[in-house]
PDB file of C-alpha atoms in Angstrom:
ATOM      1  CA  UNK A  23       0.000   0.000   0.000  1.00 86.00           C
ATOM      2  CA  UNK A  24       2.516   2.592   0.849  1.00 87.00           C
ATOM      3  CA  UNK A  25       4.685   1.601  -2.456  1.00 88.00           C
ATOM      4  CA  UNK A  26       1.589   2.161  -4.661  1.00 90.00           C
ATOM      5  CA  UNK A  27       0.768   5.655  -2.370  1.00 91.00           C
ATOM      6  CA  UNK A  28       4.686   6.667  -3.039  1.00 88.00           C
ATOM      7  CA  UNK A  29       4.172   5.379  -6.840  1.00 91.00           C
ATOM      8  CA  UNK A  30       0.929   7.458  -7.043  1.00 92.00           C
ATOM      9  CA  UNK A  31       2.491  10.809  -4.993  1.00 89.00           C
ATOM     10  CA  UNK A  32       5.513  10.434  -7.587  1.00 85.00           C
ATOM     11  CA  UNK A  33       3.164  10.274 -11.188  1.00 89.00           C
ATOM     12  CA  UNK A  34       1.544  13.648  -9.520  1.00 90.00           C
ATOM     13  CA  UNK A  35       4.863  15.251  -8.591  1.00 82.00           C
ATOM     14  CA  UNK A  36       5.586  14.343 -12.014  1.00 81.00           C
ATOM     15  CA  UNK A  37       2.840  15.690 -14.016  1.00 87.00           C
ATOM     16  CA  UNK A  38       2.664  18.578 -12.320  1.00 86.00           C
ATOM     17  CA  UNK A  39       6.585  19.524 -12.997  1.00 80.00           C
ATOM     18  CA  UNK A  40       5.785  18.765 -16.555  1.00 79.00           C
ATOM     19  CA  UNK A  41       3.008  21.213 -16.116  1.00 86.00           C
ATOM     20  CA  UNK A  42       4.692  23.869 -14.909  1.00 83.00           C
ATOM     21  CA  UNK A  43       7.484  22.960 -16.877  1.00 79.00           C
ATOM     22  CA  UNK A  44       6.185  23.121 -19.934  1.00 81.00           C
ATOM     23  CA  UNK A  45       3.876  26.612 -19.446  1.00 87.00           C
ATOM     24  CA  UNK A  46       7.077  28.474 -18.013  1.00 83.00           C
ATOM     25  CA  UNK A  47       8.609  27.297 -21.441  1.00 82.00           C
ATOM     26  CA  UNK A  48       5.700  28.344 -23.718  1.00 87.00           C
ATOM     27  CA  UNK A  49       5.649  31.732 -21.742  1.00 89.00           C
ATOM     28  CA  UNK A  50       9.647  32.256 -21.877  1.00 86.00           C
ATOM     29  CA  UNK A  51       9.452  31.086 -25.772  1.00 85.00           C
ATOM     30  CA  UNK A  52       7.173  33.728 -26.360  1.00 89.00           C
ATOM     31  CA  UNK A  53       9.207  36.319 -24.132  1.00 89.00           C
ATOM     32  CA  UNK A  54      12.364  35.455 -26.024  1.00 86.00           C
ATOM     33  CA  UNK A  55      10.177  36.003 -29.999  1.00 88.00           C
ATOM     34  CA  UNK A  56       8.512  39.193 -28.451  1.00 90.00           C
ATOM     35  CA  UNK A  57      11.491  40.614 -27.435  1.00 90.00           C
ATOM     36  CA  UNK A  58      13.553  39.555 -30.922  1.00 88.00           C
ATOM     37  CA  UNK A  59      10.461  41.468 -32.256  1.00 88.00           C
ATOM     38  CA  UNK A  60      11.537  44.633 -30.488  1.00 91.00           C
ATOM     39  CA  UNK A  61      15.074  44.954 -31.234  1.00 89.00           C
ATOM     40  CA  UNK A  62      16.648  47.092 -34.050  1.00 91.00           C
ATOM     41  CA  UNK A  63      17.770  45.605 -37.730  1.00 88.00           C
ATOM     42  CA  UNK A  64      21.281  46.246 -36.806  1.00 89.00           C
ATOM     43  CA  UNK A  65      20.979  43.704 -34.144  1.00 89.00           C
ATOM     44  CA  UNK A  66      19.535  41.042 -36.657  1.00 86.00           C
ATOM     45  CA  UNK A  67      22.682  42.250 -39.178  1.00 86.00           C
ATOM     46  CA  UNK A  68      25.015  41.356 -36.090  1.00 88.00           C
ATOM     47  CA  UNK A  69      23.749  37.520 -35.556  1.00 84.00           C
ATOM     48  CA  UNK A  70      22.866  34.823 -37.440  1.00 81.00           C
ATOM     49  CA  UNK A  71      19.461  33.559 -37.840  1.00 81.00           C
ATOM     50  CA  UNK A  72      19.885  30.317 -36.880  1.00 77.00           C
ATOM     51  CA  UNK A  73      21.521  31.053 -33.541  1.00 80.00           C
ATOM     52  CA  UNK A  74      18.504  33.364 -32.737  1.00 83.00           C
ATOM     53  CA  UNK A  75      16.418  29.887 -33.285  1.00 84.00           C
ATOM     54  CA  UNK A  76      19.023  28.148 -31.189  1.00 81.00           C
ATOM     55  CA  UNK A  77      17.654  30.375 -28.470  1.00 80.00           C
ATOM     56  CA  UNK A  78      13.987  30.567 -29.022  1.00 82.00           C
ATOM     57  CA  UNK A  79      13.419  26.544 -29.301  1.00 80.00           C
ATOM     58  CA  UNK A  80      16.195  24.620 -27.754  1.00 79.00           C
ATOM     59  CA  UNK A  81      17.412  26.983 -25.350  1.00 79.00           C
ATOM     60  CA  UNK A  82      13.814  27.606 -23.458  1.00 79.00           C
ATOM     61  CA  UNK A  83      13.517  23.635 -23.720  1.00 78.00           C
ATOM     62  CA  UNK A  84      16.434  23.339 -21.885  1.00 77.00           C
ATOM     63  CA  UNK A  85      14.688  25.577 -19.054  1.00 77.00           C
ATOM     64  CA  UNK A  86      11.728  23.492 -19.235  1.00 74.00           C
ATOM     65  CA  UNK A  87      14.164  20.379 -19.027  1.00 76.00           C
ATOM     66  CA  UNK A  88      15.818  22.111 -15.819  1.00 77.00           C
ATOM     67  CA  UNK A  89      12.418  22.764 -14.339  1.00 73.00           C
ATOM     68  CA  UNK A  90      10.879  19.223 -14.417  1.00 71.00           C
ATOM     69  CA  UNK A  91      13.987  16.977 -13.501  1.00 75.00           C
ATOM     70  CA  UNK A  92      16.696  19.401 -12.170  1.00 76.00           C
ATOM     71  CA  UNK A  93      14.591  21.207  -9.568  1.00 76.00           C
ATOM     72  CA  UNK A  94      12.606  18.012  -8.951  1.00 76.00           C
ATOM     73  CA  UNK A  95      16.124  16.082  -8.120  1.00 80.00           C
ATOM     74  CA  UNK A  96      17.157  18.776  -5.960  1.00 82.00           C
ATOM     75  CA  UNK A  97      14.261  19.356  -3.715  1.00 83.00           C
ATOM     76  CA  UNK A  98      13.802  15.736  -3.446  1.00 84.00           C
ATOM     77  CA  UNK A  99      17.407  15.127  -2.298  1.00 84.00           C
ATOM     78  CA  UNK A 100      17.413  18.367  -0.067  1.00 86.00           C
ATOM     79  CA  UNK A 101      14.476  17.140   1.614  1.00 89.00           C
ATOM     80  CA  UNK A 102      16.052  13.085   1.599  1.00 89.00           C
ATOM     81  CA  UNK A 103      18.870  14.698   3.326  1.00 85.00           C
ATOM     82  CA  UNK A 104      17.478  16.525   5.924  1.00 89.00           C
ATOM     83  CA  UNK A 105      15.594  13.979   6.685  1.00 91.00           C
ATOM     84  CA  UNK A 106      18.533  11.337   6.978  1.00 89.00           C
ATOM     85  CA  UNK A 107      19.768  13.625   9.499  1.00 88.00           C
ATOM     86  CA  UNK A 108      17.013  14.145  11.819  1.00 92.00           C
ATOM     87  CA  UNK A 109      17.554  10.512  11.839  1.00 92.00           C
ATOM     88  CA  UNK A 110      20.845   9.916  12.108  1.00 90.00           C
ATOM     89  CA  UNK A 111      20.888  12.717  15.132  1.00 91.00           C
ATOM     90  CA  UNK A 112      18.087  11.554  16.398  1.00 93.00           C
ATOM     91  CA  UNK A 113      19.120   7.673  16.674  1.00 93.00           C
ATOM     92  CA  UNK A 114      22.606   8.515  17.620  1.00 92.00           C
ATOM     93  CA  UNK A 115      23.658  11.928  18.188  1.00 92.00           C
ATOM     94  CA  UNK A 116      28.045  11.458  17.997  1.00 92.00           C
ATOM     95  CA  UNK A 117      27.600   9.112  15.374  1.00 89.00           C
ATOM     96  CA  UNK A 118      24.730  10.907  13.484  1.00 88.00           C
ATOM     97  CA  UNK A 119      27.557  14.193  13.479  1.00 89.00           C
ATOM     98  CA  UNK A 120      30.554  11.880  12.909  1.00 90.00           C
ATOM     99  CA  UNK A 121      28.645  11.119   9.898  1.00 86.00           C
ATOM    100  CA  UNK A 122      27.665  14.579   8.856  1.00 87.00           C
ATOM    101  CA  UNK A 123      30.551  15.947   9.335  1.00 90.00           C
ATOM    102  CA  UNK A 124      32.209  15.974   5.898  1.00 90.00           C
ATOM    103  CA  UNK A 125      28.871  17.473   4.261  1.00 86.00           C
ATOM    104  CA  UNK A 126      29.970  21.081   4.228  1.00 89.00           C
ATOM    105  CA  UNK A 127      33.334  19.796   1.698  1.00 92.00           C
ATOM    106  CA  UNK A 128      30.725  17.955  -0.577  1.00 88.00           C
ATOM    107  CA  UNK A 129      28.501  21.195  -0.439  1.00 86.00           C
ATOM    108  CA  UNK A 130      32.061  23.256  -0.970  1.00 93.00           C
ATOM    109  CA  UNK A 131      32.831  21.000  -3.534  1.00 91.00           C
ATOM    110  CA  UNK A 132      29.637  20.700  -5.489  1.00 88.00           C
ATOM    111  CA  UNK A 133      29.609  24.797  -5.872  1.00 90.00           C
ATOM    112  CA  UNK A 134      32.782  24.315  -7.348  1.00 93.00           C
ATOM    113  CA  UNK A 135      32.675  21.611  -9.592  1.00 91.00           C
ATOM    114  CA  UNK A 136      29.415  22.772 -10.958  1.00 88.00           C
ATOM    115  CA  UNK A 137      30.757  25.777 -11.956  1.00 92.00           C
ATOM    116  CA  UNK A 138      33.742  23.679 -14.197  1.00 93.00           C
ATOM    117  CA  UNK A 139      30.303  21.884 -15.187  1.00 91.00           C
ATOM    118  CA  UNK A 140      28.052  24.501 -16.500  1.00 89.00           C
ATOM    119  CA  UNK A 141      31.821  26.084 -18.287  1.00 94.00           C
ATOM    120  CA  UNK A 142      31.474  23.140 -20.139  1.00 94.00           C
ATOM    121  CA  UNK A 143      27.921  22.779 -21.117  1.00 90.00           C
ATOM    122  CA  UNK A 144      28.067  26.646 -22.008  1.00 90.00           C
ATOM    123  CA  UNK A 145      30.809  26.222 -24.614  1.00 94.00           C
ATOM    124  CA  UNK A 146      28.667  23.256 -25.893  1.00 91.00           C
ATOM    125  CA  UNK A 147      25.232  25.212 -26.354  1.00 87.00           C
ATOM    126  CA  UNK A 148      27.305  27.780 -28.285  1.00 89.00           C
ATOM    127  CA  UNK A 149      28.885  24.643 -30.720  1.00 92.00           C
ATOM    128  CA  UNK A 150      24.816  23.717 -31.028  1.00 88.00           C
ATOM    129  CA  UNK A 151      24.236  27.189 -31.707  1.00 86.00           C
ATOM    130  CA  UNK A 152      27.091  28.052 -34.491  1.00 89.00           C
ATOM    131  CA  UNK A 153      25.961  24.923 -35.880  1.00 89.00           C
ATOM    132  CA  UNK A 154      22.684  25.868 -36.046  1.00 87.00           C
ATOM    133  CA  UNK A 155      23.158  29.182 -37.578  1.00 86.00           C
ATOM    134  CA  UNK A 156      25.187  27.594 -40.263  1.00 89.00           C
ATOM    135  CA  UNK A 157      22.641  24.779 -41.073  1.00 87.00           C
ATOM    136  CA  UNK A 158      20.360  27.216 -41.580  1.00 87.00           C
ATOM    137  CA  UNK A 159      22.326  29.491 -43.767  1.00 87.00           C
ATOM    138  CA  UNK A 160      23.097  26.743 -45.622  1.00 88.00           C
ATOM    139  CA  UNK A 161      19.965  25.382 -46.199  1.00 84.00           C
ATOM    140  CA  UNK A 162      18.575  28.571 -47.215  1.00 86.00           C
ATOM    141  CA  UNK A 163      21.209  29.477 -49.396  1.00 88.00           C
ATOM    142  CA  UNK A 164      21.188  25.553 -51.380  1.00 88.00           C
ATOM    143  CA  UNK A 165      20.156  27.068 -54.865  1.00 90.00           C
ATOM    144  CA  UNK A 166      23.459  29.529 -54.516  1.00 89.00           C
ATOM    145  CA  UNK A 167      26.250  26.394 -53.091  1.00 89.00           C
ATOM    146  CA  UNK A 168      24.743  24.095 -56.046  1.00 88.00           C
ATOM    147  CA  UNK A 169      25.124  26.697 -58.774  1.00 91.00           C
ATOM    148  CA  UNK A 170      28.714  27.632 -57.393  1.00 91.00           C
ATOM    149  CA  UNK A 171      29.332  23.721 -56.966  1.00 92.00           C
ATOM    150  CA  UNK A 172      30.296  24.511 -53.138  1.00 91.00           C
ATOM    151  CA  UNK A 173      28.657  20.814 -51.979  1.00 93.00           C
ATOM    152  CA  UNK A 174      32.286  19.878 -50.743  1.00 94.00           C
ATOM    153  CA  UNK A 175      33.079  22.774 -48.838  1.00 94.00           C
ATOM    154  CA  UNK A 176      29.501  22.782 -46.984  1.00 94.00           C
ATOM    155  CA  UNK A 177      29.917  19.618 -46.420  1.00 94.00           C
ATOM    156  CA  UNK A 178      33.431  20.126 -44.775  1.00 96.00           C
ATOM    157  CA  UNK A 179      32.511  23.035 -42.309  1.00 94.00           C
ATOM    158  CA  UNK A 180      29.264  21.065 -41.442  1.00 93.00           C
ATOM    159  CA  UNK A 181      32.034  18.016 -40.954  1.00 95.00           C
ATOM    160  CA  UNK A 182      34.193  20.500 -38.498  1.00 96.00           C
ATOM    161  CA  UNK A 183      31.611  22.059 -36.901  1.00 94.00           C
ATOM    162  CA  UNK A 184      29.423  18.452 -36.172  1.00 93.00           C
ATOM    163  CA  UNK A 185      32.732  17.365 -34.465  1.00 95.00           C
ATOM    164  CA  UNK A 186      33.135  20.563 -32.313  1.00 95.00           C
ATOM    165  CA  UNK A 187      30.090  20.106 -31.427  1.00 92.00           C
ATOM    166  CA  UNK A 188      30.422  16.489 -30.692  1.00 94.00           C
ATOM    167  CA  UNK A 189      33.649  16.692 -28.281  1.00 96.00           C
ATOM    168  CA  UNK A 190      32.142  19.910 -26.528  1.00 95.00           C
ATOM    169  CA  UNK A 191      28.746  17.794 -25.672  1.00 91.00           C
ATOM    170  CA  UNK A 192      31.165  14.872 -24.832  1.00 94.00           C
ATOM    171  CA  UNK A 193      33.234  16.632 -22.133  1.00 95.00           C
ATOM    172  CA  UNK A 194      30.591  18.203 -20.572  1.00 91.00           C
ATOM    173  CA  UNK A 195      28.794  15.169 -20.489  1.00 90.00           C
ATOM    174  CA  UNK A 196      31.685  13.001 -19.436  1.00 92.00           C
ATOM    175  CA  UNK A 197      31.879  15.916 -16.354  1.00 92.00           C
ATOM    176  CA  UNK A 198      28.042  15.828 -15.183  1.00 85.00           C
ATOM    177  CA  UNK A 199      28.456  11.785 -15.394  1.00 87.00           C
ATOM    178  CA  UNK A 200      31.357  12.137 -13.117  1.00 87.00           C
ATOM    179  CA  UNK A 201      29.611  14.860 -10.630  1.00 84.00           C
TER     180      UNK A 201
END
């Protein structure tokens, strides 16, 4: 009974994050168009259109990603370890601190490796983004690289630029897997 109570509290926790999730995203999508609406031409001549994509779609779906799992995990394990605690104290009071004891270095040292974490993940939303921006440049401009026969050299920076993106998603990957 209490297994299918936790199972049942858990598909509501759920659905509701992906509630919430998902309406901060529509709201922050439209945010991020009205605002493109509102800036001057010369910003538009400055970037490239399919970075300014980049950020509409997959960088408020990223939000709505961190909204229904990352804030989820953390209250959840927050709440699991204050609870552990009381416990622990509770039960045992020398052993319950003995045993809490080292939690301000993994607090210490989860502000800092995060930060090395989110470097990483940073450079690799701007790889996603410059190969965004050229994808769609190069997609809207097939008619001109087919009559100037410049298949091979699109096909090249796509090449470079797939693999820049590739070992910037793998080391920041590799880095969260290891946190």
């Amino acid at each position: 009974a209490i297994g299918l109570l936790g199972m049942g509290i858990t598909m509501i926790r759920g659905r509701m994050a992906v509630f919430i999730g998902t309406s901060v995203t529509r709201d922050l999508r439209s945010a991020v168009f009205n605002h493109l609406q509102r800036l001057s031409l010369g910003y538009f001549d400055k970037q490239k259109t399919g970075t300014l994509m980049t950020r509409v779609n997959q960088d408020t779906s990223r939000v709505q990603h961190f909204l229904v799992e990352g804030v989820q995990h953390t209250v959840i394990n927050l709440l699991l370890l204050v609870g552990i605690a009381i416990a622990l104290i509770a039960m045992e009071p020398r052993l319950g601190l003995v045993v809490l004891l080292p939690a301000p270095l993994v607090v210490l040292m989860t502000a800092v490796f995060w930060k090395i974490i989110f470097r990483y993940f940073r450079h690799a939303w701007e790889r996603v983004s410059r190969l965004s921006a050229f994808l769609n440049d190069s997609l809207s401009g097939i008619r001109v690289v087919k009559a100037f026969g410049k298949e091979k050299h699109e096909k090249e920076v796509f090449l470079e630029r797939n693999e820049d993106l590739f070992a910037s998603l793998l080391r920041a990957e590799r880095s969260w897997i290891t946190f």
